[in-house]
mmCIF file of C-alpha atoms in Angstrom:
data_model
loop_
_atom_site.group_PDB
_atom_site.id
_atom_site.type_symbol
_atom_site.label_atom_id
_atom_site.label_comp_id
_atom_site.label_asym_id
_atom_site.label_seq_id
_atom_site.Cartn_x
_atom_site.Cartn_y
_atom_site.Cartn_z
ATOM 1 C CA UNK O 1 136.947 -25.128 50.651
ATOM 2 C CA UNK O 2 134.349 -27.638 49.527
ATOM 3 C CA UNK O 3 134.482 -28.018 45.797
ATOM 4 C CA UNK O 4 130.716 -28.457 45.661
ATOM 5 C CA UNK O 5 130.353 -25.464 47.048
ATOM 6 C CA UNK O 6 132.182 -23.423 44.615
ATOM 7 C CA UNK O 7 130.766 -25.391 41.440
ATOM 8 C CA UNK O 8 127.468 -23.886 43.038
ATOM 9 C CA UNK O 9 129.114 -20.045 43.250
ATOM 10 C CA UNK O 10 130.423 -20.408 39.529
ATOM 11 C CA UNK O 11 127.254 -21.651 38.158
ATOM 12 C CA UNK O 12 125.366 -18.738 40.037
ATOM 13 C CA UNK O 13 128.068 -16.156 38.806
ATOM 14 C CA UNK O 14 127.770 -17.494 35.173
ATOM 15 C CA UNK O 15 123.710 -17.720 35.276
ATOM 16 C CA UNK O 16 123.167 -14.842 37.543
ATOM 17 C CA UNK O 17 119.935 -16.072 39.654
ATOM 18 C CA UNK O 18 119.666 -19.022 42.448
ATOM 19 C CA UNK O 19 117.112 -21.219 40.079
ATOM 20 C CA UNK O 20 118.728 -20.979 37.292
ATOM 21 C CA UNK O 21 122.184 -22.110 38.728
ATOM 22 C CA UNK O 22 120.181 -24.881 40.573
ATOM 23 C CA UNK O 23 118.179 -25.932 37.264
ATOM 24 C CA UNK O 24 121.580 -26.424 35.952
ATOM 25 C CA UNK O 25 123.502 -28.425 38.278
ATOM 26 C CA UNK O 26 120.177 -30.354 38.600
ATOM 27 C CA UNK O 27 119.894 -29.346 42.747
ATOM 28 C CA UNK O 28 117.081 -27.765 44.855
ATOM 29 C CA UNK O 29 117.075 -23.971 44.815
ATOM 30 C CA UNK O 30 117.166 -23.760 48.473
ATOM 31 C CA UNK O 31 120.540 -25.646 48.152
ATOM 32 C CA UNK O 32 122.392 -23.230 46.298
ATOM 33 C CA UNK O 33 121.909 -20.795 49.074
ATOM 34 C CA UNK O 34 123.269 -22.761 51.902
ATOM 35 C CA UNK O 35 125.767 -23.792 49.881
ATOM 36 C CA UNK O 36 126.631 -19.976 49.595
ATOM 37 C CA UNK O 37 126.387 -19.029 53.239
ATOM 38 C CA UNK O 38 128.960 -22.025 54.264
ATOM 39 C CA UNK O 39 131.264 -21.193 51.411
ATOM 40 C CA UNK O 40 131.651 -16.849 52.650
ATOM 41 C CA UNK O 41 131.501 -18.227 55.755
ATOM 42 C CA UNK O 42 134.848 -20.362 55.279
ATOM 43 C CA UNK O 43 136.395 -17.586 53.244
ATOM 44 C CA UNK O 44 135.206 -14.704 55.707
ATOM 45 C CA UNK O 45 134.260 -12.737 52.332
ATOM 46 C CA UNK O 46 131.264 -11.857 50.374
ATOM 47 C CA UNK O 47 131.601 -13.542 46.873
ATOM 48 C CA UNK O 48 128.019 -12.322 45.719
ATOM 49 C CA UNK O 49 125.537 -9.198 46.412
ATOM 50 C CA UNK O 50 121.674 -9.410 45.405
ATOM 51 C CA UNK O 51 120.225 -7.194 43.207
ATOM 52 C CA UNK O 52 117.270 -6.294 41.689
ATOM 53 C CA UNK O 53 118.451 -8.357 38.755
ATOM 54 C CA UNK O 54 119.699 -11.093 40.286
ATOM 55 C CA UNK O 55 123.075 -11.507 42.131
ATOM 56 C CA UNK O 56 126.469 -9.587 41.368
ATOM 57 C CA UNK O 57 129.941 -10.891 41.903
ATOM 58 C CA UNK O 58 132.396 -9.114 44.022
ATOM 59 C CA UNK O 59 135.515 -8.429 43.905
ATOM 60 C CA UNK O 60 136.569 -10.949 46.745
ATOM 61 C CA UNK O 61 133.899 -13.167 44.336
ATOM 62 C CA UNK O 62 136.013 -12.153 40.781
ATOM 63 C CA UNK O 63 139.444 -13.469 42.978
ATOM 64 C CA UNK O 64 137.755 -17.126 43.305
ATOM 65 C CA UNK O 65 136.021 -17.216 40.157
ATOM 66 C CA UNK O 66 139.226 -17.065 38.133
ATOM 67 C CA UNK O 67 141.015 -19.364 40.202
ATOM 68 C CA UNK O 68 137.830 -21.765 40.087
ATOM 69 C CA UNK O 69 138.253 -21.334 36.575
ATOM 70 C CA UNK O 70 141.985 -22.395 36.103
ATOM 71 C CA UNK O 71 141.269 -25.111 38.482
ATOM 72 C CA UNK O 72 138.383 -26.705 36.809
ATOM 73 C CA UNK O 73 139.871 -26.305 33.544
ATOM 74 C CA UNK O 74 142.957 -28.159 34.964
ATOM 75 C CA UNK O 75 140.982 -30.953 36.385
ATOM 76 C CA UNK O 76 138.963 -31.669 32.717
ATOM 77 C CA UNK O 77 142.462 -31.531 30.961
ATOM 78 C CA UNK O 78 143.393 -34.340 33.604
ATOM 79 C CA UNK O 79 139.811 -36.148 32.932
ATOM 80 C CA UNK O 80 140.380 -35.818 28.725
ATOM 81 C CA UNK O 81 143.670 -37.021 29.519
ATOM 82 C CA UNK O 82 143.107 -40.258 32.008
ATOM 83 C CA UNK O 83 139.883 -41.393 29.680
ATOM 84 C CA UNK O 84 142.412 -41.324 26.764
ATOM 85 C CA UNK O 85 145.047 -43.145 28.156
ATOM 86 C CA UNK O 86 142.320 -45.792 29.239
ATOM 87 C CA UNK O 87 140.520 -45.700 25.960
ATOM 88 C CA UNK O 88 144.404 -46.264 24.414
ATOM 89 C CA UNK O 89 145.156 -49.219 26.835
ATOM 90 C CA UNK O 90 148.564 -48.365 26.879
ATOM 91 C CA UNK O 91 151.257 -48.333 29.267
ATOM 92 C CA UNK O 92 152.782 -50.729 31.449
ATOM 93 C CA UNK O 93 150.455 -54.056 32.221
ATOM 94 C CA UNK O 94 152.187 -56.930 34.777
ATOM 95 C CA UNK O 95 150.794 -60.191 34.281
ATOM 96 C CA UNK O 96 151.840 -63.061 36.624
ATOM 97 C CA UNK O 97 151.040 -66.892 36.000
ATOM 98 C CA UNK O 98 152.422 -70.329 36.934
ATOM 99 C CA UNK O 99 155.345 -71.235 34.512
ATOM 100 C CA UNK O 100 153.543 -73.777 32.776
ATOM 101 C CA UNK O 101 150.576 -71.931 31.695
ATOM 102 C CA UNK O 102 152.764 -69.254 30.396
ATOM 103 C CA UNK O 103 154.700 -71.059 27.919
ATOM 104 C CA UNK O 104 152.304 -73.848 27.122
ATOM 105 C CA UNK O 105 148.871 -71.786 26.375
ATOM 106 C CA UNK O 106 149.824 -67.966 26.469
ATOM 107 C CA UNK O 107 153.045 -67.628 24.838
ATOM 108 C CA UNK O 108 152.023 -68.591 21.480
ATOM 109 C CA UNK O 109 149.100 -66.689 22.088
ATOM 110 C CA UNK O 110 150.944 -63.555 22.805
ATOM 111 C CA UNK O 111 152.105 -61.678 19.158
ATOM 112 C CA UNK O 112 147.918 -61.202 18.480
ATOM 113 C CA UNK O 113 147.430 -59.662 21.933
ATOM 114 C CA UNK O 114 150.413 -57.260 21.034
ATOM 115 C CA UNK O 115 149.765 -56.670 17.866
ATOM 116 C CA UNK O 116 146.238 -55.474 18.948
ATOM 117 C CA UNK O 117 147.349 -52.587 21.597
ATOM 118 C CA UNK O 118 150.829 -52.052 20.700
ATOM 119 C CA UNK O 119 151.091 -49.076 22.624
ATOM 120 C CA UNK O 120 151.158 -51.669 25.874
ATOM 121 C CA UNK O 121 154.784 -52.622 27.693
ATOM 122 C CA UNK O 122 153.593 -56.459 28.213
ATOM 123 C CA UNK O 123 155.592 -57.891 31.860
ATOM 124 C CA UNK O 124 155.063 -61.261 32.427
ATOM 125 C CA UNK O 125 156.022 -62.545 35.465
ATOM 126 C CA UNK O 126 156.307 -66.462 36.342
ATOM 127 C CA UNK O 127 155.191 -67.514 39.926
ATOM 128 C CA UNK O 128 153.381 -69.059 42.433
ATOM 129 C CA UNK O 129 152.898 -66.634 44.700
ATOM 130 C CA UNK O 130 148.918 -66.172 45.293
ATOM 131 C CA UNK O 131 149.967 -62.546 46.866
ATOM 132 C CA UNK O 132 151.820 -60.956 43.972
ATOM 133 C CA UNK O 133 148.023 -59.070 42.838
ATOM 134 C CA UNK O 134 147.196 -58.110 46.406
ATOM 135 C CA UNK O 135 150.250 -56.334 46.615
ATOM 136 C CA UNK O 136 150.085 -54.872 43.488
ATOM 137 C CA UNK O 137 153.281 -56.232 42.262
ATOM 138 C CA UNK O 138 150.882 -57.569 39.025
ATOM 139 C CA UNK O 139 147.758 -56.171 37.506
ATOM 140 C CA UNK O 140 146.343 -59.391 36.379
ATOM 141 C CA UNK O 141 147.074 -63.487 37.770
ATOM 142 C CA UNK O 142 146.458 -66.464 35.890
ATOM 143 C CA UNK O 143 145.605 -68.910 38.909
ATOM 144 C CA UNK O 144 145.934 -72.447 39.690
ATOM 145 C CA UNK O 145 143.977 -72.400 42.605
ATOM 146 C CA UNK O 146 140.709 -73.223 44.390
ATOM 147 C CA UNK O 147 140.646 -70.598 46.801
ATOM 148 C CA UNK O 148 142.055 -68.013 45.474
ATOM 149 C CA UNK O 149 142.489 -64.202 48.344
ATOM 150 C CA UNK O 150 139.187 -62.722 48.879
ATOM 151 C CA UNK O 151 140.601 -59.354 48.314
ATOM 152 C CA UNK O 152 140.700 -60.261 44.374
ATOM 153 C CA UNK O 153 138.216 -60.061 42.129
ATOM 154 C CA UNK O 154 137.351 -62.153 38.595
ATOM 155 C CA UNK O 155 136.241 -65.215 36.906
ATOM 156 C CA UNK O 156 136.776 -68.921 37.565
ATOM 157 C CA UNK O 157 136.959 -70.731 34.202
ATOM 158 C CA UNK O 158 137.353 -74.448 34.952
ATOM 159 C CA UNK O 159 140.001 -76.810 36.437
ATOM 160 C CA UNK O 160 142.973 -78.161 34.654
ATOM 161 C CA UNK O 161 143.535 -81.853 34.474
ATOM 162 C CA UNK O 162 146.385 -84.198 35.609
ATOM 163 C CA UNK O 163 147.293 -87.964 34.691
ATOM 164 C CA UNK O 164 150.376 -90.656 35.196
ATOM 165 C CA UNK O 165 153.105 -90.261 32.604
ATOM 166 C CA UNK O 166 156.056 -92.342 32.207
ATOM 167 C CA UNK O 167 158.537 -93.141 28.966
ATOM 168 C CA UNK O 168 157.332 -96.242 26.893
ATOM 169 C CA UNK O 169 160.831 -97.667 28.344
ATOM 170 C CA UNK O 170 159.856 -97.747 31.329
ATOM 171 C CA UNK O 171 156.424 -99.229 31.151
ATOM 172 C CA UNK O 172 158.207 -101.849 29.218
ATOM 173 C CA UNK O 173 160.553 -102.415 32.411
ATOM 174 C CA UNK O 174 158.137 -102.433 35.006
ATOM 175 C CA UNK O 175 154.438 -104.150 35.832
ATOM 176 C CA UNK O 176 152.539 -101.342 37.254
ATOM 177 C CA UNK O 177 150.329 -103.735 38.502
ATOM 178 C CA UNK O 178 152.677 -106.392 39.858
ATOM 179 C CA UNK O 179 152.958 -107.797 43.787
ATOM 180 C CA UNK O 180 155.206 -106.716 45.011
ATOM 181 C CA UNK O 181 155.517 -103.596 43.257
ATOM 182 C CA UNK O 182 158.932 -102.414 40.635
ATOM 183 C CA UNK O 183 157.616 -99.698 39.546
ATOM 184 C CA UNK O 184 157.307 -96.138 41.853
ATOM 185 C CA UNK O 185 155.211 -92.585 41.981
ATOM 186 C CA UNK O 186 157.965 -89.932 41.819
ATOM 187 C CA UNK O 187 156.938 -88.045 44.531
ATOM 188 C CA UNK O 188 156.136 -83.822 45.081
ATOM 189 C CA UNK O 189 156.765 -83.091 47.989
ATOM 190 C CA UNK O 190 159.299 -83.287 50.447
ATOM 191 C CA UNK O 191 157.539 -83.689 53.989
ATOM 192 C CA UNK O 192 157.122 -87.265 55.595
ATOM 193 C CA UNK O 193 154.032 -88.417 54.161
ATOM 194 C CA UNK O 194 152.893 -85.561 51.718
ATOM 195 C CA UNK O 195 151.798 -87.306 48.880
ATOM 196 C CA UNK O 196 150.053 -90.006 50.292
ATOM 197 C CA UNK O 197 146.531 -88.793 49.431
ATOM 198 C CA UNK O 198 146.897 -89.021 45.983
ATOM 199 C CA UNK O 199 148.616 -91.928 45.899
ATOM 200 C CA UNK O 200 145.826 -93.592 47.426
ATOM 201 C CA UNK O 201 143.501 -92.257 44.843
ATOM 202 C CA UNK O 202 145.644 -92.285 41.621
ATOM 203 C CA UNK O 203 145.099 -95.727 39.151
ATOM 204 C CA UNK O 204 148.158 -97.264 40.648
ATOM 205 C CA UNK O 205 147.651 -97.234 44.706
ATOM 206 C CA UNK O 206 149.590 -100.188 45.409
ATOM 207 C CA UNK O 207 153.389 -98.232 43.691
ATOM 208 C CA UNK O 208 155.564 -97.134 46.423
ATOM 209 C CA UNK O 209 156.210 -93.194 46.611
ATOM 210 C CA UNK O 210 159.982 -92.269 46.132
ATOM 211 C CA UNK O 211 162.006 -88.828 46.132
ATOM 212 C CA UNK O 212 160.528 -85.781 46.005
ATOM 213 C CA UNK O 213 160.799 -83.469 42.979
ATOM 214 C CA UNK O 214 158.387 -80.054 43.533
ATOM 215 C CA UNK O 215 158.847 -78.019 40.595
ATOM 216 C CA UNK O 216 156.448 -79.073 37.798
ATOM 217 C CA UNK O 217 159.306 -79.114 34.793
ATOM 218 C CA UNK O 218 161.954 -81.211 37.534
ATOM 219 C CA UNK O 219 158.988 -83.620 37.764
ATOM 220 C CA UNK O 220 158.392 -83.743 34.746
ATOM 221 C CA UNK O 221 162.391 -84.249 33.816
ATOM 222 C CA UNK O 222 162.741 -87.006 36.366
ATOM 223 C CA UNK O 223 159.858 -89.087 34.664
ATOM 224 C CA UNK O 224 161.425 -88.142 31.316
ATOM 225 C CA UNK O 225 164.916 -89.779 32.052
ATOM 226 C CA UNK O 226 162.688 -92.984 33.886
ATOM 227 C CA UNK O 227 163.324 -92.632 37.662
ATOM 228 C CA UNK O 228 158.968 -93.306 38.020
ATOM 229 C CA UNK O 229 155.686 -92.590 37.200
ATOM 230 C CA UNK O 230 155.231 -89.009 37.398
ATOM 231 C CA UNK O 231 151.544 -87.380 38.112
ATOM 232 C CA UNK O 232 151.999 -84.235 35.736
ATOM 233 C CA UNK O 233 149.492 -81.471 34.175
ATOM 234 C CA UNK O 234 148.113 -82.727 30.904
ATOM 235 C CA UNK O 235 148.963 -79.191 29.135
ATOM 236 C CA UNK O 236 152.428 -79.934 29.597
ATOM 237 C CA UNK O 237 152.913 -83.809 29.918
ATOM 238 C CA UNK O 238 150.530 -84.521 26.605
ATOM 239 C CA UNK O 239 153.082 -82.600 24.736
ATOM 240 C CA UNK O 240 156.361 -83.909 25.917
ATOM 241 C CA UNK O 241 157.247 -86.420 22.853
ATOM 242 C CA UNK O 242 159.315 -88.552 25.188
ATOM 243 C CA UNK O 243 156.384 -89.621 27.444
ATOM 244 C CA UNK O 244 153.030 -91.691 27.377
ATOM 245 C CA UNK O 245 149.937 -91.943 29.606
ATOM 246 C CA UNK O 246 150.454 -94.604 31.854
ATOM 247 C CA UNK O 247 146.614 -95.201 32.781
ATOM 248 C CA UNK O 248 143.880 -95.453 30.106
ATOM 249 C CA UNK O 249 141.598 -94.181 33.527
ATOM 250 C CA UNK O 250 140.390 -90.857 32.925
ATOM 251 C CA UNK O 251 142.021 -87.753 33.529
ATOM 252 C CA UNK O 252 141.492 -86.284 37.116
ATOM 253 C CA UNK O 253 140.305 -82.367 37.706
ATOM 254 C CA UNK O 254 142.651 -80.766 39.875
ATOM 255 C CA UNK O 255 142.643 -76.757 40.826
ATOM 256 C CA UNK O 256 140.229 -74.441 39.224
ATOM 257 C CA UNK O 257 141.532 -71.363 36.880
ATOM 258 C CA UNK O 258 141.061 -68.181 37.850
ATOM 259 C CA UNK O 259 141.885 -64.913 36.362
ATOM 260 C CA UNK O 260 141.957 -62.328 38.981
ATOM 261 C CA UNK O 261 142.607 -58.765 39.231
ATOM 262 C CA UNK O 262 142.852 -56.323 41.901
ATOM 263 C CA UNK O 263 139.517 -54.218 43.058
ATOM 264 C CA UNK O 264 141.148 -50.839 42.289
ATOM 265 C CA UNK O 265 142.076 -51.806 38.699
ATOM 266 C CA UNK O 266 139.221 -53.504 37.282
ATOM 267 C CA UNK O 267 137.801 -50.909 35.808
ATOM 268 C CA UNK O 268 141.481 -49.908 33.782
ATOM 269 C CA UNK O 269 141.556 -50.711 29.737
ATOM 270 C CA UNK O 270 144.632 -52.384 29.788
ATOM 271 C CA UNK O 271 143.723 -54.554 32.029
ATOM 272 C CA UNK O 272 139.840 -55.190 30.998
ATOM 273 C CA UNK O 273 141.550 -55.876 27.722
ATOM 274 C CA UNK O 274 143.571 -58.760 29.502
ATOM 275 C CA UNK O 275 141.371 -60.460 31.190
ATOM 276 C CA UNK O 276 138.778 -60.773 28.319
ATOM 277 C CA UNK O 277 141.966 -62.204 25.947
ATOM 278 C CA UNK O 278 143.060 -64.375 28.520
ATOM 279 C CA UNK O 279 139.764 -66.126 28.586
ATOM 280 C CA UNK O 280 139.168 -66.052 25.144
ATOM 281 C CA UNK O 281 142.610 -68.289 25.570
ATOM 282 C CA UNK O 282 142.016 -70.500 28.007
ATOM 283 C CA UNK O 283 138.501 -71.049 26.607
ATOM 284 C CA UNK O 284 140.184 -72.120 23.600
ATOM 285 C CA UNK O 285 142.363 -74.366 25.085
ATOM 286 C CA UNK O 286 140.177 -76.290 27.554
ATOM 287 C CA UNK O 287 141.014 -79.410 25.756
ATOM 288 C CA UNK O 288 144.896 -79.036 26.274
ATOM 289 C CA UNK O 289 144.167 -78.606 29.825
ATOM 290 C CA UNK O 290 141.865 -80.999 30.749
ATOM 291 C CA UNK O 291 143.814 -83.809 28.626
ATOM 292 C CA UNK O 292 141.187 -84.157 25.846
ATOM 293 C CA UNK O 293 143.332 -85.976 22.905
ATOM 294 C CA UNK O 294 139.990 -86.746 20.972
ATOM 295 C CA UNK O 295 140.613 -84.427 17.449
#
């Protein structure tokens, strides 16, 4: 049965005529009765007889109209119910992001967010993995990336910034600048020639590229205990008390930010409420991520 249908049998029951049930539901007139005539016909039964007075219900009619009436009542109990979860933004919200962006920016971030909708179960989930959202495995990623699926929708803030770090030791020991070379890039990845690009564009072309260290706190480690120059994130490397900026050159835009979110759940509180405190965030802390140290 078509639930159009038997909205339009209800409203004619409850207001008697065909105009008046179609003033209501805010149809033509001649709607309601074809409406009528495909709804007996799927039921083999007349609901409704014409009189004088407009129509009557029958008793075939009185048998849907109560279960209409249970039904309906059910489905605005499940409406009341759905708009006040969503109003609420509670329940469970899965938010995945690149390590570093977690515990630099959002972690200290994250008591106000809770404190504001503490009837949210906050899951934060660290990776890489640009398919976590179109799987739904998360309802909102923090992304590091400049093409991020075209299944996901949401807004592109700005791109985070990298730069050559190394320990004051170390720039002590070695000439960046000297021919032939003593100092080295640490590098990030570990096919034959992967790196090479940058390299060729970073301040210090000329350094030789050695090892390969591909997660960004390794990396980071390695230039810490002064096996190279590492090429790090400014949000994370600005931080670390143990290194310096090896280059006075400006900091270099790398991928852009995005905070995405899946199609079906854009519309959801919990997650609306995300995504508009994730970018108050990051908005906040442009200058940690693009390297600004002026105060």
């Amino acid at each position: 049965m078509d639930w159009e249908a038997i909205k339009t049998f209800t409203a004619v029951a409850h207001h008697g005529t065909a105009r008046a049930a179609a003033k209501a539901l805010g149809v033509h007139h001649a709607s309601i009765g074809r409406r009528l005539s495909r709804l007996e016909s799927s039921l083999g039964a007349h609901l409704l007889e014409r009189t004088p007075d407009g129509f009557v219900v029958t008793s075939a009619g009185e048998r849907l109209l109560a279960a209409a009436g249970h039904f309906q009542e059910a489905l605005y109990e499940a409406e009341r119910h759905i708009a006040g979860q969503d109003m609420a933004a509670s329940g469970v919200l899965t938010v995945t992001m690149a390590e570093p962006i977690a515990t630099q920016i959002f972690a200290p971030r994250l008591p106000e967010f809770t404190a504001a909708y503490p009837g949210l179960d906050l899951h934060m989930v660290v990776s890489y993995n640009v398919l976590d959202v179109a799987r739904r495995q998360a309802d909102v990623a923090i992304r590091l990336d400049n093409n991020p699926p075209d299944n996901l929708i949401g807004k592109r803030l700005f791109a985070y910034h990298q730069s050559a770090y190394a320990t004051p030791a170390y720039l002590h020991q070695h000439d960046l600048l000297a021919d032939p070379p003593t100092a080295r890039w640490l590098g990030w990845f570990t096919e034959p020639g992967a790196g090479a690009a940058w390299v060729k564009e970073s301040p210090f072309p000329q350094l030789p590229l050695w090892g390969a260290f591909t997660d960004i706190r390794l990396h980071q480690a390695a230039t810490r205990v002064g096996l190279g120059l590492g090429y790090l994130p400014c949000m994370t490397a600005d931080a670390d008390p143990l290194l310096i900026r090896a280059t006075d050159q400006p900091t270099v835009p790398t991928r852009d930010i995005w905070i995405l979110t899946h199609e079906d759940l854009r519309r959801t509180a919990r997650v609306r409420r995300f995504m508009e405190f994730a970018e108050d965030v990051l908005r906040q802390s442009k200058k940690q991520l693009v390297g600004d140290l002026a105060q």
